[in-house]
N, CA and C atoms as an extended XYZ file, in Angstrom:
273
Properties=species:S:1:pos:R:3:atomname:S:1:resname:S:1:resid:I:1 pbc="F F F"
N        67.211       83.793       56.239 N   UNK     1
C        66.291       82.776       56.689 CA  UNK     1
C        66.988       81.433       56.857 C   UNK     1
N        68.111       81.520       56.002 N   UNK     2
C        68.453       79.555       56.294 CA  UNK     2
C        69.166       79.558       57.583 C   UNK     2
N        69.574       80.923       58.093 N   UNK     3
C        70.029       80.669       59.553 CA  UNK     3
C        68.978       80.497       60.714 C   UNK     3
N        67.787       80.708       59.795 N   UNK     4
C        66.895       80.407       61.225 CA  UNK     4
C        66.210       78.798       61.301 C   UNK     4
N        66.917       77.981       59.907 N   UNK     5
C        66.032       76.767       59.528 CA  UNK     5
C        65.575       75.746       60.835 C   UNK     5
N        66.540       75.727       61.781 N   UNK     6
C        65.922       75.133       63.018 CA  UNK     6
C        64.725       75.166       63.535 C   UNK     6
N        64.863       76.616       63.583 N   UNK     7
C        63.170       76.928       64.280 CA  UNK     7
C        62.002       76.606       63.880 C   UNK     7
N        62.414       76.161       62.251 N   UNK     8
C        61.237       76.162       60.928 CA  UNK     8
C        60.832       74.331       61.396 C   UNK     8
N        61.599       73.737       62.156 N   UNK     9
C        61.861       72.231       61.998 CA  UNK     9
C        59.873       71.920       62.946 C   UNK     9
N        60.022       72.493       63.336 N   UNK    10
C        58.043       72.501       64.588 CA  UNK    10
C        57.278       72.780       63.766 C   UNK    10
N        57.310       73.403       62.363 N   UNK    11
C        56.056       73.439       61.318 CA  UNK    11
C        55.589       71.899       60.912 C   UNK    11
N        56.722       71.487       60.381 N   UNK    12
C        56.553       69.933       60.092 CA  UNK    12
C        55.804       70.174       59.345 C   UNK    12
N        56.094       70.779       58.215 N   UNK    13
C        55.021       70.830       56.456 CA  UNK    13
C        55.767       71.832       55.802 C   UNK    13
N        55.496       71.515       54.673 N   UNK    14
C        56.049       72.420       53.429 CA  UNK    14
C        55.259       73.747       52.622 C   UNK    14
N        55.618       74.565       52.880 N   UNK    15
C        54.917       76.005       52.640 CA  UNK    15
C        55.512       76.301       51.174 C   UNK    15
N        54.892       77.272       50.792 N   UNK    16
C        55.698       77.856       49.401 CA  UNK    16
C        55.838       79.810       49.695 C   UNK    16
N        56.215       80.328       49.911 N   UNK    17
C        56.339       81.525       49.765 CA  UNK    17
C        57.023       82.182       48.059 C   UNK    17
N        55.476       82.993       47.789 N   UNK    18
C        55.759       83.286       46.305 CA  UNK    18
C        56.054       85.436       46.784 C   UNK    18
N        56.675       85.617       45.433 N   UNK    19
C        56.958       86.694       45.798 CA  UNK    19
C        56.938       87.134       44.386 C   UNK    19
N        55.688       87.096       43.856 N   UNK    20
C        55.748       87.602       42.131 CA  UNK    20
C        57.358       87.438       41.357 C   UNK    20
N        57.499       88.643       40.796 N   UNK    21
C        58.496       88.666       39.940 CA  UNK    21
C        59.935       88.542       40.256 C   UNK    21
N        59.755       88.721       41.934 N   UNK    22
C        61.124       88.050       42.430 CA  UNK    22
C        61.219       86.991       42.608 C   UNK    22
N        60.228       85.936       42.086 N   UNK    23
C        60.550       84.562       42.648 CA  UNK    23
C        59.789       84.267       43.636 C   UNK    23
N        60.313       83.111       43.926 N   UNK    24
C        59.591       81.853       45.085 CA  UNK    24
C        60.673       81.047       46.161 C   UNK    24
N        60.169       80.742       47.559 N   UNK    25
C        60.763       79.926       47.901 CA  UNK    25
C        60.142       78.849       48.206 C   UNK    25
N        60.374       77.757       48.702 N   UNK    26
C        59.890       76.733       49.127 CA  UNK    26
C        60.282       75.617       50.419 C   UNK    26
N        59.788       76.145       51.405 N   UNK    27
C        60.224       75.227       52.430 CA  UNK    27
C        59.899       74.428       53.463 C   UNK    27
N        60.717       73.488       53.380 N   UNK    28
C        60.457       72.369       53.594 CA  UNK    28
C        61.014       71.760       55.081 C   UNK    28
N        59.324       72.014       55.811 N   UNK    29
C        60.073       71.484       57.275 CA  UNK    29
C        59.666       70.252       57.714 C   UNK    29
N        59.332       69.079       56.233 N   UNK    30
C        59.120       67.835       57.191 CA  UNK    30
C        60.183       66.960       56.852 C   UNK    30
N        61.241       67.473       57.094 N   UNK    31
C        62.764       66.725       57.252 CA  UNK    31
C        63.712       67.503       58.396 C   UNK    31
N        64.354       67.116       58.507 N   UNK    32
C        65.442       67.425       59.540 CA  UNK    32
C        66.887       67.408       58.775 C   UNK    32
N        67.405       68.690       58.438 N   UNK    33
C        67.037       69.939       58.872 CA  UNK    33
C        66.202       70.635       57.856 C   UNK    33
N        65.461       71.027       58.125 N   UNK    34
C        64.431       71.878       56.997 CA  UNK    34
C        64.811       72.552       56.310 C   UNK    34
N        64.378       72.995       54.560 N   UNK    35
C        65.753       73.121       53.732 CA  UNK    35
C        64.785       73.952       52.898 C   UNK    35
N        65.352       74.993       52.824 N   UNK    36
C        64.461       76.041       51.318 CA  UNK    36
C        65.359       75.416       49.788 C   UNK    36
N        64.316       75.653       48.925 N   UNK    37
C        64.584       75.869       47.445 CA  UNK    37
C        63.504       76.839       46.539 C   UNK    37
N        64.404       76.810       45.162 N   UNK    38
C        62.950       77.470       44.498 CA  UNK    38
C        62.140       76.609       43.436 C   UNK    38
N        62.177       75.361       44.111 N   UNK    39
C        61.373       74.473       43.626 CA  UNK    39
C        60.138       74.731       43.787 C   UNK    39
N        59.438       74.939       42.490 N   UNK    40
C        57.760       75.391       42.255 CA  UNK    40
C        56.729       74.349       43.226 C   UNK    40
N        57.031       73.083       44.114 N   UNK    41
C        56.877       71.792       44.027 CA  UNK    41
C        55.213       72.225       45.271 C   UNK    41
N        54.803       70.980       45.618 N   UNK    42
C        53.103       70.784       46.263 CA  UNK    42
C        53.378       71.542       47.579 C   UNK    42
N        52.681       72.179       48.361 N   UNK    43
C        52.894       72.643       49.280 CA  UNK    43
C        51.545       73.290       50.096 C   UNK    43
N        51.495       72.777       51.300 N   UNK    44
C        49.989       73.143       52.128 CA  UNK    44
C        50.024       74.666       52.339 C   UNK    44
N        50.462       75.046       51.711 N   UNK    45
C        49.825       76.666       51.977 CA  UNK    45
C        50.937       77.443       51.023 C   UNK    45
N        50.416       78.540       50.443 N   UNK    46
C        50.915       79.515       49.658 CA  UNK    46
C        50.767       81.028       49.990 C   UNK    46
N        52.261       81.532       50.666 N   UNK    47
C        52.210       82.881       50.916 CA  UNK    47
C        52.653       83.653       50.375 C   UNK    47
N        51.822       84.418       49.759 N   UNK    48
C        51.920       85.522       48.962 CA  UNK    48
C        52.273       86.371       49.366 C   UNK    48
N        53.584       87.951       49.155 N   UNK    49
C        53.838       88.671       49.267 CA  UNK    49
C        54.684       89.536       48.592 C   UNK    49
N        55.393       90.841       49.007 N   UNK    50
C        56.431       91.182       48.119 CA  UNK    50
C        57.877       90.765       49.030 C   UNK    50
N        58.890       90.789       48.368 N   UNK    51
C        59.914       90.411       49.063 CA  UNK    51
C        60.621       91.594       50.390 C   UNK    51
N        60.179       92.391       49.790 N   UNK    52
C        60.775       93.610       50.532 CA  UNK    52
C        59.856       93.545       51.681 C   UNK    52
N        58.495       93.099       51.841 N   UNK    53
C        57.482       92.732       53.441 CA  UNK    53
C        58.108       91.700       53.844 C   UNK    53
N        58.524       90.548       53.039 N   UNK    54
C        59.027       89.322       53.603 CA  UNK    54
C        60.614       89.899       54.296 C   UNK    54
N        61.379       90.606       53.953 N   UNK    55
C        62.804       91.049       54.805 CA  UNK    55
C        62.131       91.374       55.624 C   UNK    55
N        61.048       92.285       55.630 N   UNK    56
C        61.018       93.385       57.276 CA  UNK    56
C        59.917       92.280       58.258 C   UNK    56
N        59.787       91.004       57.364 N   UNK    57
C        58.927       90.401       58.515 CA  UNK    57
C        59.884       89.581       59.042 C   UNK    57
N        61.503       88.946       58.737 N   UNK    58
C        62.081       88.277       59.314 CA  UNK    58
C        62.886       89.002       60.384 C   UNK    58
N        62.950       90.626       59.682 N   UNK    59
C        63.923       91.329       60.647 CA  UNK    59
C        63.118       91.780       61.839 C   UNK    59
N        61.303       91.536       61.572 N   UNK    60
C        60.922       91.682       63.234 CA  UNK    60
C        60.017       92.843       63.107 C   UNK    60
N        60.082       93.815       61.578 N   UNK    61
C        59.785       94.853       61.833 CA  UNK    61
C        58.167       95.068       61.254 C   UNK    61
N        57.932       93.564       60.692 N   UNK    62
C        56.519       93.828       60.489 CA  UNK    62
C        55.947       92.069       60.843 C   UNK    62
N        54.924       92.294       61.666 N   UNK    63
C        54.235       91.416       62.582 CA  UNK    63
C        53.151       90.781       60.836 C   UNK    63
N        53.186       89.163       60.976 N   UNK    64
C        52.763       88.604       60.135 CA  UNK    64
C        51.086       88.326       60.034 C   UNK    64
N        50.399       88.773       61.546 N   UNK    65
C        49.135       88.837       61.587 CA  UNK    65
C        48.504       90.341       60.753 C   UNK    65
N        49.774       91.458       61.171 N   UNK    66
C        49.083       92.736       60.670 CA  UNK    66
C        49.128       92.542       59.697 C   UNK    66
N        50.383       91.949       58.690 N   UNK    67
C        50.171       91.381       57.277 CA  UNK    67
C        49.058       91.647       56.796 C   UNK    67
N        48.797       90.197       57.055 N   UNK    68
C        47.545       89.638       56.643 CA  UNK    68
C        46.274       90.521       56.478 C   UNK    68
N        46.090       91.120       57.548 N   UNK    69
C        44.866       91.893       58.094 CA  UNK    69
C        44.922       93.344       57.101 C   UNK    69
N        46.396       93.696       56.779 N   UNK    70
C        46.054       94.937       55.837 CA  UNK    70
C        46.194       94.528       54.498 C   UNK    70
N        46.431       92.794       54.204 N   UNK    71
C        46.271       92.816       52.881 CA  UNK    71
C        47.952       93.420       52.216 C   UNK    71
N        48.732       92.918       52.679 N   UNK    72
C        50.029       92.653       52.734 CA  UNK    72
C        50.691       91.091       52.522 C   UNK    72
N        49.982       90.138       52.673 N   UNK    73
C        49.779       89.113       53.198 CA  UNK    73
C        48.996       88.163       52.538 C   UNK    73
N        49.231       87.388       51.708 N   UNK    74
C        47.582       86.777       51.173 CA  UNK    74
C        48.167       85.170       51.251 C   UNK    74
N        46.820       84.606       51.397 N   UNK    75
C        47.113       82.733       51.825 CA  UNK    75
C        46.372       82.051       51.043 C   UNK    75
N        46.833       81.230       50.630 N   UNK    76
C        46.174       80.237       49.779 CA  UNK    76
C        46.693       78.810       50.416 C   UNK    76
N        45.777       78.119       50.801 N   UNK    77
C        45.745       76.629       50.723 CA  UNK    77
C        45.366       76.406       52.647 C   UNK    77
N        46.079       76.029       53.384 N   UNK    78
C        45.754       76.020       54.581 CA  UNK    78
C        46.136       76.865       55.158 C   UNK    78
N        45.096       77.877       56.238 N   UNK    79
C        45.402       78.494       57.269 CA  UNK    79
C        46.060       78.334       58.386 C   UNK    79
N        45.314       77.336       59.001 N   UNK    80
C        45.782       76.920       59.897 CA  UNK    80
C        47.613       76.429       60.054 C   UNK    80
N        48.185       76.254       59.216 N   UNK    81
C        49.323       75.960       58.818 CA  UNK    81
C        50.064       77.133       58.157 C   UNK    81
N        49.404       78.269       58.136 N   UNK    82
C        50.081       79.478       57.880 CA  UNK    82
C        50.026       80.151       59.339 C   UNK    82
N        49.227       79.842       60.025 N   UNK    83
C        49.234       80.339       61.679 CA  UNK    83
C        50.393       79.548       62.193 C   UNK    83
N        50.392       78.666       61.981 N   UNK    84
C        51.514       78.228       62.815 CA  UNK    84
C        52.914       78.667       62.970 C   UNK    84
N        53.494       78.894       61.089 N   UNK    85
C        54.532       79.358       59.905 CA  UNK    85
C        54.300       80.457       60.743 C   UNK    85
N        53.485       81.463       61.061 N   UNK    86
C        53.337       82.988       61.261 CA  UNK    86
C        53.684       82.656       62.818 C   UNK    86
N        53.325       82.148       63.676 N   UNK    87
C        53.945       81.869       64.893 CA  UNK    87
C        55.203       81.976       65.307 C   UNK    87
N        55.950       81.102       64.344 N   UNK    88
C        57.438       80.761       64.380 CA  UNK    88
C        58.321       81.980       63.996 C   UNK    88
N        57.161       82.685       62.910 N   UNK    89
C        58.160       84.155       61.998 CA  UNK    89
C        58.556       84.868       63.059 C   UNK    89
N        57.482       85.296       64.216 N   UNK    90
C        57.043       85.958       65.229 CA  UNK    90
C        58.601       85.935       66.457 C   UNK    90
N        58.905       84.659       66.416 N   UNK    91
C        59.569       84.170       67.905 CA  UNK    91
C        60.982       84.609       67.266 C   UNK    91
């Protein structure tokens, strides 16, 4: 993912992606260049998943709407700002 941080730079907000017992990331696209950590820190939306959905959703092989829809996927805080995040996963 940090090779794709460019693309992340058009969210312009800070997401948290939690991944239970593997951890968390946190990233942060209202700077230039947009920068992950696993800083627990405030963030407009919280995506829940396992890490092993999160690889096959960067490698393309699982679409972030079907996510959601089978409950793969869970959101907390703003939607609308996880549509967007899910936009960008997409391209």
């Amino acid at each position: 993912m940090r090779g794709r941080l460019a693309q992340f730079r058009a969210f312009n907000a800070v997401a948290r992606f939690d991944f239970g017992k593997d951890g968390l990331l946190r990233l942060d696209a209202t700077r230039s260049p947009a920068s992950l950590s696993r800083d627990d820190g405030e963030a407009v939306c919280t995506i829940r998943m396992s890490l092993d959905n999160f690889d096959k959703m960067l490698e393309g092989v699982l679409n972030p709407t079907l996510a959601f829809a089978t409950g793969k996927l869970k959101v907390q805080g703003s939607m609308g700002s996880a549509l967007k995040l899910a936009a960008l996963l997409e391209e």
